XYZ file of C-alpha atoms in Angstrom:
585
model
C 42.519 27.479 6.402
C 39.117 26.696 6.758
C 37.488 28.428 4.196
C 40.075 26.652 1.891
C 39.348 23.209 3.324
C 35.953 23.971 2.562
C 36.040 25.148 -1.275
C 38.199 21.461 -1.398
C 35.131 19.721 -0.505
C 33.065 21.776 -2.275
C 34.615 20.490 -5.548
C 34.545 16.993 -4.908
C 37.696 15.996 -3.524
C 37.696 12.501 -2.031
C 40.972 11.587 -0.313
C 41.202 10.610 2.936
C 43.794 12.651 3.599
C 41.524 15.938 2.626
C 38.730 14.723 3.693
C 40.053 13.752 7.274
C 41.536 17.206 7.029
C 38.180 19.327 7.129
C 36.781 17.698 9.595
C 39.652 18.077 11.906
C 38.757 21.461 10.889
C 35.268 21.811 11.711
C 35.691 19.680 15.048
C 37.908 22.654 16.066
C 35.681 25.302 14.850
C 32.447 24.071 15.155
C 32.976 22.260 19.173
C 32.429 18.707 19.260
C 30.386 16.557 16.830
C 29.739 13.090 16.650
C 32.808 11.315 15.611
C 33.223 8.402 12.572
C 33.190 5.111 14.285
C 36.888 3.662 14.086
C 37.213 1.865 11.043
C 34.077 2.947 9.060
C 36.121 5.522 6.909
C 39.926 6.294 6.384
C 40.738 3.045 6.676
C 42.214 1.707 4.162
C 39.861 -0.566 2.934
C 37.470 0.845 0.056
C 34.999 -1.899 0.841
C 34.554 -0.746 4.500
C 35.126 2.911 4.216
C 32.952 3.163 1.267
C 34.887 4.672 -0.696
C 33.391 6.706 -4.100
C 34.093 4.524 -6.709
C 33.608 3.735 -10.918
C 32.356 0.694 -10.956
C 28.925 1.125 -12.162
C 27.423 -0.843 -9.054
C 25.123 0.865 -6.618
C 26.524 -1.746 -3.852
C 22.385 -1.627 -2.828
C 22.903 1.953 -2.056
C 19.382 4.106 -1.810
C 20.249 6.246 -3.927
C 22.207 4.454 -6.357
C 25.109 6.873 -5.245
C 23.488 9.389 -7.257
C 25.419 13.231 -6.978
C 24.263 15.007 -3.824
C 25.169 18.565 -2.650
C 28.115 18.804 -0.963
C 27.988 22.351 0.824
C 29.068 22.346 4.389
C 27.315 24.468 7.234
C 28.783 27.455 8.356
C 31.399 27.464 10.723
C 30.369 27.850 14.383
C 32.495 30.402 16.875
C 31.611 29.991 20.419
C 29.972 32.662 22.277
C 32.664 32.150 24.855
C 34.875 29.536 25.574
C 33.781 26.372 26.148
C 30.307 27.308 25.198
C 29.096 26.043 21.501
C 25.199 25.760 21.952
C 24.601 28.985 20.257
C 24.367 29.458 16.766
C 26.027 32.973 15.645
C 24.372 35.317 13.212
C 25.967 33.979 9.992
C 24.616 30.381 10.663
C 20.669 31.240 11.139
C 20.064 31.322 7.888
C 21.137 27.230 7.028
C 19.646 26.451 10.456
C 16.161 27.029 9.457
C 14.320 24.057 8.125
C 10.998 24.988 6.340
C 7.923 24.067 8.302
C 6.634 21.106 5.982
C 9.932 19.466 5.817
C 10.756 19.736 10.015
C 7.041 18.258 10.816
C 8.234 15.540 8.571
C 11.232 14.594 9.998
C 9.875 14.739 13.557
C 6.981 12.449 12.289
C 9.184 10.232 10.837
C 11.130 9.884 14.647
C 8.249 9.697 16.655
C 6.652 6.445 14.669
C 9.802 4.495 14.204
C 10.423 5.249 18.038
C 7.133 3.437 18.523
C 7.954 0.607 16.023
C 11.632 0.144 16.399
C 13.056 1.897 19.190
C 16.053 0.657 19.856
C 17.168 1.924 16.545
C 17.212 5.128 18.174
C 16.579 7.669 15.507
C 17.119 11.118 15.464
C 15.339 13.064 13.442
C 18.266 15.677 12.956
C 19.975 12.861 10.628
C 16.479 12.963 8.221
C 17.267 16.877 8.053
C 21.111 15.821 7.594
C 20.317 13.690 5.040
C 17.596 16.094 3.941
C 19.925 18.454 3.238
C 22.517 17.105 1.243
C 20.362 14.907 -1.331
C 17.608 17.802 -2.026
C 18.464 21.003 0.003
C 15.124 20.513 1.989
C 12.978 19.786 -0.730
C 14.548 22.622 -2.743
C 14.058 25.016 0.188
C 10.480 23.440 1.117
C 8.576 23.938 -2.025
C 5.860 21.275 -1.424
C 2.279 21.530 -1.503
C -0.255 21.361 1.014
C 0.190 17.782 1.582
C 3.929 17.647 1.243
C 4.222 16.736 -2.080
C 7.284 18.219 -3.941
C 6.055 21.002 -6.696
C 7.789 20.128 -9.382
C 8.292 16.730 -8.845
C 12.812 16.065 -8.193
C 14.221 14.417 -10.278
C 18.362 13.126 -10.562
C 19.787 12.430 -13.717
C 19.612 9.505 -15.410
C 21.739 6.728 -14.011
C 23.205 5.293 -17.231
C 26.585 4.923 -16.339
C 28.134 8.123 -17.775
C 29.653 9.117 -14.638
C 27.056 7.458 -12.336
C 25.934 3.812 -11.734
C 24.685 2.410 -14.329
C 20.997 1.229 -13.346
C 18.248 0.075 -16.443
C 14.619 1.229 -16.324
C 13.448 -0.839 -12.992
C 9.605 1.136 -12.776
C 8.541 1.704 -16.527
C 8.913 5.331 -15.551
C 6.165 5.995 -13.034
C 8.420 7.543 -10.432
C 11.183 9.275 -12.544
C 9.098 9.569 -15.949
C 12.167 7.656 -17.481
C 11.204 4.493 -19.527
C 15.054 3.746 -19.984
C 17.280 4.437 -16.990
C 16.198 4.611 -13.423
C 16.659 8.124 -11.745
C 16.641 8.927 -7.926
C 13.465 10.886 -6.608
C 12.070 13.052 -4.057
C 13.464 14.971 -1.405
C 15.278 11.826 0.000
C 16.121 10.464 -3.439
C 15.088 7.414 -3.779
C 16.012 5.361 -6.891
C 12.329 3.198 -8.411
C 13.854 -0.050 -7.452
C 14.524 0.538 -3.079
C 11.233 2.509 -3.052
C 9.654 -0.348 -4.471
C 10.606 -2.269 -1.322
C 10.989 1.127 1.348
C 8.007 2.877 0.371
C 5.769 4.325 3.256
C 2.303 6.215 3.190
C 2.740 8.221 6.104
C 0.190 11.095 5.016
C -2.336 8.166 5.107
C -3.710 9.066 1.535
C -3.241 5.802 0.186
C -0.597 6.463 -1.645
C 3.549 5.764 -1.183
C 4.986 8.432 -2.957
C 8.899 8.972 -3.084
C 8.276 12.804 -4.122
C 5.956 13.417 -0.851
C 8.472 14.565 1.984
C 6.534 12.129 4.879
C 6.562 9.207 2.768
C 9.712 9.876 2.160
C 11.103 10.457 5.449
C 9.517 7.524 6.815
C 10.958 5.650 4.455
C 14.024 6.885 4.946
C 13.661 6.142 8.519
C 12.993 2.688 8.215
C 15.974 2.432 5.849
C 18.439 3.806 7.631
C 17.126 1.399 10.508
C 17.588 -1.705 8.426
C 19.765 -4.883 9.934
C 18.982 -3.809 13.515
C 20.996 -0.997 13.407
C 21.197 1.041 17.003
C 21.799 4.964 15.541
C 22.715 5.814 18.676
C 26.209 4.256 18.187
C 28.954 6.076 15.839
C 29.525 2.560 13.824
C 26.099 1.709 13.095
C 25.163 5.846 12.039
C 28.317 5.693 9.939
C 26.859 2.370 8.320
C 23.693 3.512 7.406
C 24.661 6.600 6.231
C 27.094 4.709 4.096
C 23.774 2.331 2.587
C 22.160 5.884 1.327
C 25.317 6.454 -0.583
C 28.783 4.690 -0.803
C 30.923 7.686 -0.515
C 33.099 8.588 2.763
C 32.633 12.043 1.617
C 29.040 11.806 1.603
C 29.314 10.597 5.026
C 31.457 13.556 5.533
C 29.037 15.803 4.660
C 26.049 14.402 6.437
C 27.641 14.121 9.767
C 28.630 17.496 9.452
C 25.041 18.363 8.722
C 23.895 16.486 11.728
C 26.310 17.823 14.258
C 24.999 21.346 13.070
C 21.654 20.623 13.401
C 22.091 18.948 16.618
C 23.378 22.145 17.803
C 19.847 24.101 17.036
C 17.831 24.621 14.276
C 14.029 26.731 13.571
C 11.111 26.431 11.902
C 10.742 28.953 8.720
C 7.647 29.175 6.141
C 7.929 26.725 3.300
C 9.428 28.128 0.210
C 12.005 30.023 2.256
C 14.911 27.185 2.936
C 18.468 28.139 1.894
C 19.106 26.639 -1.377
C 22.373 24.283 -1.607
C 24.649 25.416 -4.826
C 27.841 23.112 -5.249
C 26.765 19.302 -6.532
C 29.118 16.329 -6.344
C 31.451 15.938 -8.903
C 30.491 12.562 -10.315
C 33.139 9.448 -10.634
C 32.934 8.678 -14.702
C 32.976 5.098 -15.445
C 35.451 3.388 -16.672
C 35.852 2.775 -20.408
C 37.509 0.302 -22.426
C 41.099 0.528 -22.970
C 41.516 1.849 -19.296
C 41.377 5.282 -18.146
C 37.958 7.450 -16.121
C 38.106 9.917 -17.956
C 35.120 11.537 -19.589
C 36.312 11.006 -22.692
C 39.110 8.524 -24.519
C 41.936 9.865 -26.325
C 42.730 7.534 -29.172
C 46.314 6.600 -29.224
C 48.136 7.868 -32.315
C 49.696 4.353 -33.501
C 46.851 1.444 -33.006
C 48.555 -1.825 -32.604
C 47.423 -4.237 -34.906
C 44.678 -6.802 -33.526
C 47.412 -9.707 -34.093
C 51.223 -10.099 -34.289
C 52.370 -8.801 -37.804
C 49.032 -8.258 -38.566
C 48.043 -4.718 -40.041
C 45.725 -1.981 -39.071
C 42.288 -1.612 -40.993
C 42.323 0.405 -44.004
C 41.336 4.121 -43.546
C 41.755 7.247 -44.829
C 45.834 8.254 -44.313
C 46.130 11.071 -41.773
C 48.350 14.008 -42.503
C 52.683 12.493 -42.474
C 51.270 9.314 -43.762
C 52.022 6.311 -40.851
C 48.708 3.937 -40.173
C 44.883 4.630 -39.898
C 41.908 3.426 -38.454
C 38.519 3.170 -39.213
C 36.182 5.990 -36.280
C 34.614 3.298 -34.213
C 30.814 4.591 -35.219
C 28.693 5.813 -32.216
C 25.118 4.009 -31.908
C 22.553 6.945 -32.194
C 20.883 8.076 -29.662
C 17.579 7.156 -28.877
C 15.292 10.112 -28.525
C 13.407 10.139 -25.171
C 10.361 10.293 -25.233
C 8.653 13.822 -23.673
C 7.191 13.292 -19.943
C 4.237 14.784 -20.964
C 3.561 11.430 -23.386
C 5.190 8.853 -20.294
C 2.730 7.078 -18.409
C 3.480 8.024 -14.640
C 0.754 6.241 -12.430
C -2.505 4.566 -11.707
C -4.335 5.877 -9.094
C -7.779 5.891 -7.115
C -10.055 8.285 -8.303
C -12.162 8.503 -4.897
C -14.092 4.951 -5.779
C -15.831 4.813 -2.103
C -16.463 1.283 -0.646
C -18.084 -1.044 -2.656
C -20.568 -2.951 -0.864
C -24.399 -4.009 -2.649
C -27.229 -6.457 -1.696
C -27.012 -9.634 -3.864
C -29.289 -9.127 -6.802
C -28.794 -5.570 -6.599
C -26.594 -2.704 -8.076
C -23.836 -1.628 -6.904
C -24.293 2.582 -6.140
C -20.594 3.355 -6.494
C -18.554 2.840 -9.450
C -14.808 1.695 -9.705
C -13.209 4.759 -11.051
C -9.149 5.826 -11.787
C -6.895 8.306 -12.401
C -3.783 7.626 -15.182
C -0.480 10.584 -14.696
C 1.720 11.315 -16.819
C 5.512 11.028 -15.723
C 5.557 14.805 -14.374
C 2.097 13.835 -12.778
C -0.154 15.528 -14.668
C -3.512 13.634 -15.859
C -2.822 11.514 -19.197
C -6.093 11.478 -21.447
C -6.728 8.607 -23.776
C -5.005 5.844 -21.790
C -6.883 2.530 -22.309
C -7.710 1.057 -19.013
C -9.177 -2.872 -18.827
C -11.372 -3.369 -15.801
C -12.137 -6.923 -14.760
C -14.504 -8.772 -12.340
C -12.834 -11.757 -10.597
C -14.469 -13.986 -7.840
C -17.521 -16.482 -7.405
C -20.580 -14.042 -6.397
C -21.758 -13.803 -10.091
C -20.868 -10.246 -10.268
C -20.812 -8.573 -13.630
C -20.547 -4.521 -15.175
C -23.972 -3.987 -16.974
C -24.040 -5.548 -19.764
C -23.271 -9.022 -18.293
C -19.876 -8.697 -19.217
C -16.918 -10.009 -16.792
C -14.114 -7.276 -18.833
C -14.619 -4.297 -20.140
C -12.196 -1.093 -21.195
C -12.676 2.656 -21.108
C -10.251 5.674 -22.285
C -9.213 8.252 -19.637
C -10.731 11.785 -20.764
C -8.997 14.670 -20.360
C -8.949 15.117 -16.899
C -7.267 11.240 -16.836
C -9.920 9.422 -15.559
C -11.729 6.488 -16.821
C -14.909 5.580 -15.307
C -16.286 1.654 -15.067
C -19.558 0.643 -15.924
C -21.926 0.320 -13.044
C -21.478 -3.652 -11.305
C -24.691 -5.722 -10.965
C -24.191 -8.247 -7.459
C -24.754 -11.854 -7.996
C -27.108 -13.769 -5.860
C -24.122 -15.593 -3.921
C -22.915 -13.749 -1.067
C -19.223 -12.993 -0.939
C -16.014 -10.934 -1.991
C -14.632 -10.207 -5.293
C -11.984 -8.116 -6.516
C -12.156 -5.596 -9.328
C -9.114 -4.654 -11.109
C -7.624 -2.387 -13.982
C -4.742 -2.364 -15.786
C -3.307 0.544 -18.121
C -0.361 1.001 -19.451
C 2.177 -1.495 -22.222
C 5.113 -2.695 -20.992
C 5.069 -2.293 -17.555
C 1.435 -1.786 -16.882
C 0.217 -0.296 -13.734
C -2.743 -2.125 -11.601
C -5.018 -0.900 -9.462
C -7.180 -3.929 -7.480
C -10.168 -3.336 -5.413
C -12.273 -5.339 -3.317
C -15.858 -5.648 -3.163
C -18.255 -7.270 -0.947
C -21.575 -9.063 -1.961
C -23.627 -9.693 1.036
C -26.822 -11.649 1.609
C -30.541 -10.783 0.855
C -31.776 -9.422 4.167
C -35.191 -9.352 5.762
C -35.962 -7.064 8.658
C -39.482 -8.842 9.892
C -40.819 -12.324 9.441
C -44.240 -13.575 10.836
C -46.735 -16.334 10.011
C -48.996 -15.416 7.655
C -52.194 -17.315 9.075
C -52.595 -17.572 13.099
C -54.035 -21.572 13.083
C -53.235 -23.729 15.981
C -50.722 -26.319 14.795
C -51.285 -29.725 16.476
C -50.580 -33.335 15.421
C -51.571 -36.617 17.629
C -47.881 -38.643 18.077
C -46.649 -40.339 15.234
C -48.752 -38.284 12.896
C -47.696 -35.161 10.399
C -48.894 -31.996 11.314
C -51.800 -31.705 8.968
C -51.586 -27.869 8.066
C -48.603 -26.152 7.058
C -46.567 -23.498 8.044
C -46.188 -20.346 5.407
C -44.164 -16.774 6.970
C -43.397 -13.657 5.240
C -40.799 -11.668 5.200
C -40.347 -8.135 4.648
C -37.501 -5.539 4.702
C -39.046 -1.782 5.207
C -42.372 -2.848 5.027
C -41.823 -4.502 1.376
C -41.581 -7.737 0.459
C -37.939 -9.313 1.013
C -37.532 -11.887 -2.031
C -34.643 -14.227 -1.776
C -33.937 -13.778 1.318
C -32.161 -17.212 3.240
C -34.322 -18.562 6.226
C -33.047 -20.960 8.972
C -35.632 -23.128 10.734
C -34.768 -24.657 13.685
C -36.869 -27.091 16.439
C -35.796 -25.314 19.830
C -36.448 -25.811 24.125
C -36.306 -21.519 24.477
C -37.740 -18.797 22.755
C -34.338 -17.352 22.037
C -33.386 -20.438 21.056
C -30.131 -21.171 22.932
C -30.794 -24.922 23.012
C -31.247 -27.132 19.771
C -34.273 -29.359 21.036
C -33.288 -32.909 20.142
C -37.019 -34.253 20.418
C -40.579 -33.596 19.426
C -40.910 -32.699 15.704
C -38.910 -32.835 12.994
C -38.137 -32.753 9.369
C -37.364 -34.972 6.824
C -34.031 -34.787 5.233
C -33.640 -36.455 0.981
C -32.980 -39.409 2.991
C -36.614 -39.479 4.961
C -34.174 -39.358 8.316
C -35.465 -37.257 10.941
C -33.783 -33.539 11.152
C -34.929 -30.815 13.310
C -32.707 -27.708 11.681
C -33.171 -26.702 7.604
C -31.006 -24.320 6.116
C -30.979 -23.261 2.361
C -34.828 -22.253 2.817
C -35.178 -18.872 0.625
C -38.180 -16.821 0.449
C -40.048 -16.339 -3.344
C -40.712 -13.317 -5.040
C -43.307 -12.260 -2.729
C -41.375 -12.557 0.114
C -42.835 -15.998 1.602
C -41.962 -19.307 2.381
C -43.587 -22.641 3.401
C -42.008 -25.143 5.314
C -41.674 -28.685 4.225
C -44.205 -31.059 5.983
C -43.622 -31.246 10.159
C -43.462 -34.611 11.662
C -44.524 -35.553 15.275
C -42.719 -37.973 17.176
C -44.496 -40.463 19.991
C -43.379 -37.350 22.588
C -46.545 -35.317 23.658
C -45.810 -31.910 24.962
C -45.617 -28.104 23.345
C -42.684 -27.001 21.173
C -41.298 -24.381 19.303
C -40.235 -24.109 15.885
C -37.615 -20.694 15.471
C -37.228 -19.088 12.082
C -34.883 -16.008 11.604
C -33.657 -14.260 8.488
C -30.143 -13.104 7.397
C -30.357 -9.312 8.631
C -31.600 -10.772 12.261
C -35.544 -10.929 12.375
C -37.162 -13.751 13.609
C -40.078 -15.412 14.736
C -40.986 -18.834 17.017
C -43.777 -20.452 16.863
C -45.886 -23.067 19.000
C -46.368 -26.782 17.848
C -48.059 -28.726 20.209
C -48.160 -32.870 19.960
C -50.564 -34.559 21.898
C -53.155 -37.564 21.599
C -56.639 -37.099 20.344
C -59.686 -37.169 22.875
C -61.557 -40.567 23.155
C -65.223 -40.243 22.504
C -67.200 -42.146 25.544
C -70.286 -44.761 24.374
C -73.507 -42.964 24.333
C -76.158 -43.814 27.039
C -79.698 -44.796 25.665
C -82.799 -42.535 26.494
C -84.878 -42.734 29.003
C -87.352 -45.882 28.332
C -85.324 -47.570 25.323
C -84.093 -50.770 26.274
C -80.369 -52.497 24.802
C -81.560 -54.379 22.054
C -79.186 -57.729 23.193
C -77.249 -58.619 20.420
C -77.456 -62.031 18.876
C -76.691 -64.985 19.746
C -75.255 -67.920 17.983
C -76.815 -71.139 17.897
């Protein structure tokens, strides 16, 4: 009875009645599983049991209800009554999960348990779900990194017994310019990876075809509206988002109660490979009928009351004829191998240079073709956006450069501005739905690592006077001369200068007002500065004048204000006399 229920599901069947049938049957053979939440399935309603349906809408499904496999795990015989937590011989096989695709599914628990735990995820439902839409990543075929080797692929979703969903990603996921396709090991469609993607391999990149970006995502997914996994109704619910089909949910709890039960680690390459697909719903065509093809009636009825059939060639007993209904042609696709794929980072570093100076790294990408292989020849525009003054050699803001044939294209070296600041860099490739790539760059200040005076004169001035010599530094950055480099003076009390000093000198501002802090001051090409003239105000005392650099070197120096000495009379010598001065008459 079993093994019959089981070849029912196997080819696609979707009543309730069957469906509620097999897993009465595996409750009783395999011990207790988690059960459907009351109402979620079988009940009636389409809408809220999710019924599989024709109507070309994915219903926001991840998968756009794309076909799945719909083998069952084995059946499970207790050891011994009452005792299920065994698996027996003939289940081993299903309950290994290759090593790649288990360390992704446990990932994929233990960070949303730290960023949403009281969804409560179990990472047995990723392996569930793993399962049915990709058989493990085909059995764990994945690179070193987790990437699926070949790429997986659905078929096209252009409503020929699937949803019908148009091109959402220009083909850079599923290499298909014309329909959307679901992807990866947890078959994704472009459109809900666009907003579910995850980089959990932390290479930068979210990509659907890498099993722990992919299981993250599917994770957070199965998450979404605050769902609590831990309870039958909201499991049944998000199982139900990943694809609208109570026998889908059917299969995946079935999954999950078997994996629950015990699984083991096995080699990549070595999963059990899944072998029955879903029979998919066709859509409906005009005229009625879901079949995959119409059957023209024999007597056409004429378009109007006592009107007559178009003319056509008489068919065999005479009666009426119609004109064949011509097909459109089909458009050819065009190869993967010629579909631009991606954009990607060809390992440009940080880009960071001294204003004035060039940048060492250069902005460099990587174009794939929709089977991600490199694409040579792809025209890729880069262009310098922001306010330092930035510019590829050449002076120009724009320039483009064709991917060779490893698919990379290679930017011009950048030349910094003199302004300080960020900037973005950012290339485009591809017609249609072009791919971008920004970066960001950072243009920081001229820096000096020493400044000093370059004479060692005692600067005085009597109050109310200018300080009759002035004050030149020099500044220098490893011992060489640091040219544009921005200076602050400032009048301060302490040598570290804590406290502004709001009397004794100053400077002059356009205005002739009194100022005791300058900014703007730049060194010249040989690295020195003089100050603007120093005013004394009716204050004696000793100051100090504090000058650093951008890159942190400074140097303070003394000013001291104080009145001139009077000169006392001269006595006369010994034996002169005062000649009195004259008198008036």
């Amino acid at each position: 009875m079993a093994a019959h229920i089981r070849r029912r599901l196997r080819k696609g069947a979707t009543t309730t009645a069957v469906a509620a049938a097999a897993v009465a049957a595996l409750a009783a053979s395999q011990a207790p599983a988690a059960t459907l939440a009351d109402g979620s399935a079988g009940s009636g309603d389409p809408k809220a049991a999710g019924e599989d349906t024709a109507s070309g809408e994915t219903d926001g499904a991840a998968t756009g209800n794309s076909p799945y496999y719909t083998d069952l795990p084995p059946l499970v015989t207790p050891d011994k009554p009452g005792s299920s937590s065994n698996l027996p011989a003939a289940g081993r096989a299903e309950a290994g999960i290759p090593a790649s695709i288990l360390a992704a599914y446990k990932q994929a628990e233990r960070t949303v348990a730290t960023t949403d735990p009281s969804c409560r995820l179990p990472w047995q439902l990723l392996a569930a779900i793993g399962k049915v839409e990709s058989g493990q990543a085909r059995g764990g075929r994945v690179d070193a990194n987790g990437t699926a080797s070949p790429r997986i692929l659905g078929p096209a979703l252009n409503g020929q017994g699937f949803a019908l969903i148009k091109d959402t990603d220009g083909g850079a996921y599923d290499g298909d310019a014309v329909h959307d396709r679901a992807v990866g090991p947890m078959q994704f469609i472009p459109s809900t990876w666009a907003s579910w993607g995850q980089d959990a391999n932390g290479d930068g990149r979210k990509d659907p075809n890498n099993i722990y970006d992919a299981a993250l995502a599917a994770g957070r997914y199965l998450c979404a509206n605050d769902r609590d996994l831990a309870l039958a109704a909201d499991l049944d619910q998000a199982v139900l988002s990943y694809n609208r089909s109570t026998e889908y949910l059917r299969t995946v709890r079935s999954w999950f109660s078997y994996y629950q039960r015990g699984t083991h680690e096995i080699p990549d390459g070595t999963g059990t490979l899944p072998s029955t697909p879903s029979t998919p719903t066709p859509s409906p065509r005009p005229g009625g009928g879901s079949g995959s093809s119409a059957t023209p009636s024999p007597n056409p009825s004429p378009s109007k009351p006592g009107g007559k059939p178009s003319p056509g060639p008489s068919k065999p007993g005479g009666g009426g004829s119609t004109s064949p209904t011509p097909k459109p042609p089909t458009p050819k696709p065009t190869p993967p191998s010629e579909t631009f794929g991606s954009l990607e980072n060809a390992g440009t570093g940080p880009l960071r240079a001294t204003a004035g100076q060039e940048f060492d790294e250069r902005v460099s990408v990587l174009a794939r073709n929709a089977v991600g292989a490199p694409l040579a020849k792809v025209p890729v525009t880069f262009t310098v956006t922001g306010g330092t003054g930035t510019l590829f050699a050449g002076g120009k803001k724009t320039v483009t450069v064709r991917t060779g044939t490893d698919g990379t294209a290679t930017a011009p070296k950048l030349q910094a501005g003199e302004k300080a600041g960020e900037f973005t860099v950012t290339a485009v490739a591809g017609t249609g739905r072009p791919r971008t790539l920004t970066y960001a760059a950072t243009v920081t200040a001229r820096q000096a690592d020493a400044i000093a005076r370059t004479d060692e004169k005692a600067l005085v001035a009597a109050p109310g006077e200018k300080f009759a010599d002035a004050v030149t530094v020099k500044a220098t950055y490893k011992d060489a001369a640091a040219a544009g480099v921005a200076v602050t003076a400032t009048m301060v009390k302490d040598p570290l200068g804590v406290i502004d000093n709001d009397k004794g000198p100053y400077f002059k501002d356009a205005k002739g007002k009194p100022v005791r802090t300058l900014t703007a001051l730049t060194t010249d090409a040989d690295g020195q500065l003089r100050l603007p003239e120093i005013f004394a105000d009716d204050n004696e005392g000793t100051y100090l004048l504090r000058l650093t650099t951008e890159g942190g070197a400074s140097v303070v120096i003394k000013l001291t204000v104080e009145a001139p000495e009077e000169t006392a009379p001269e006595e006369p010598a010994p034996g002169e006399t005062e000649t009195p001065a004259a008198t008036k008459p």
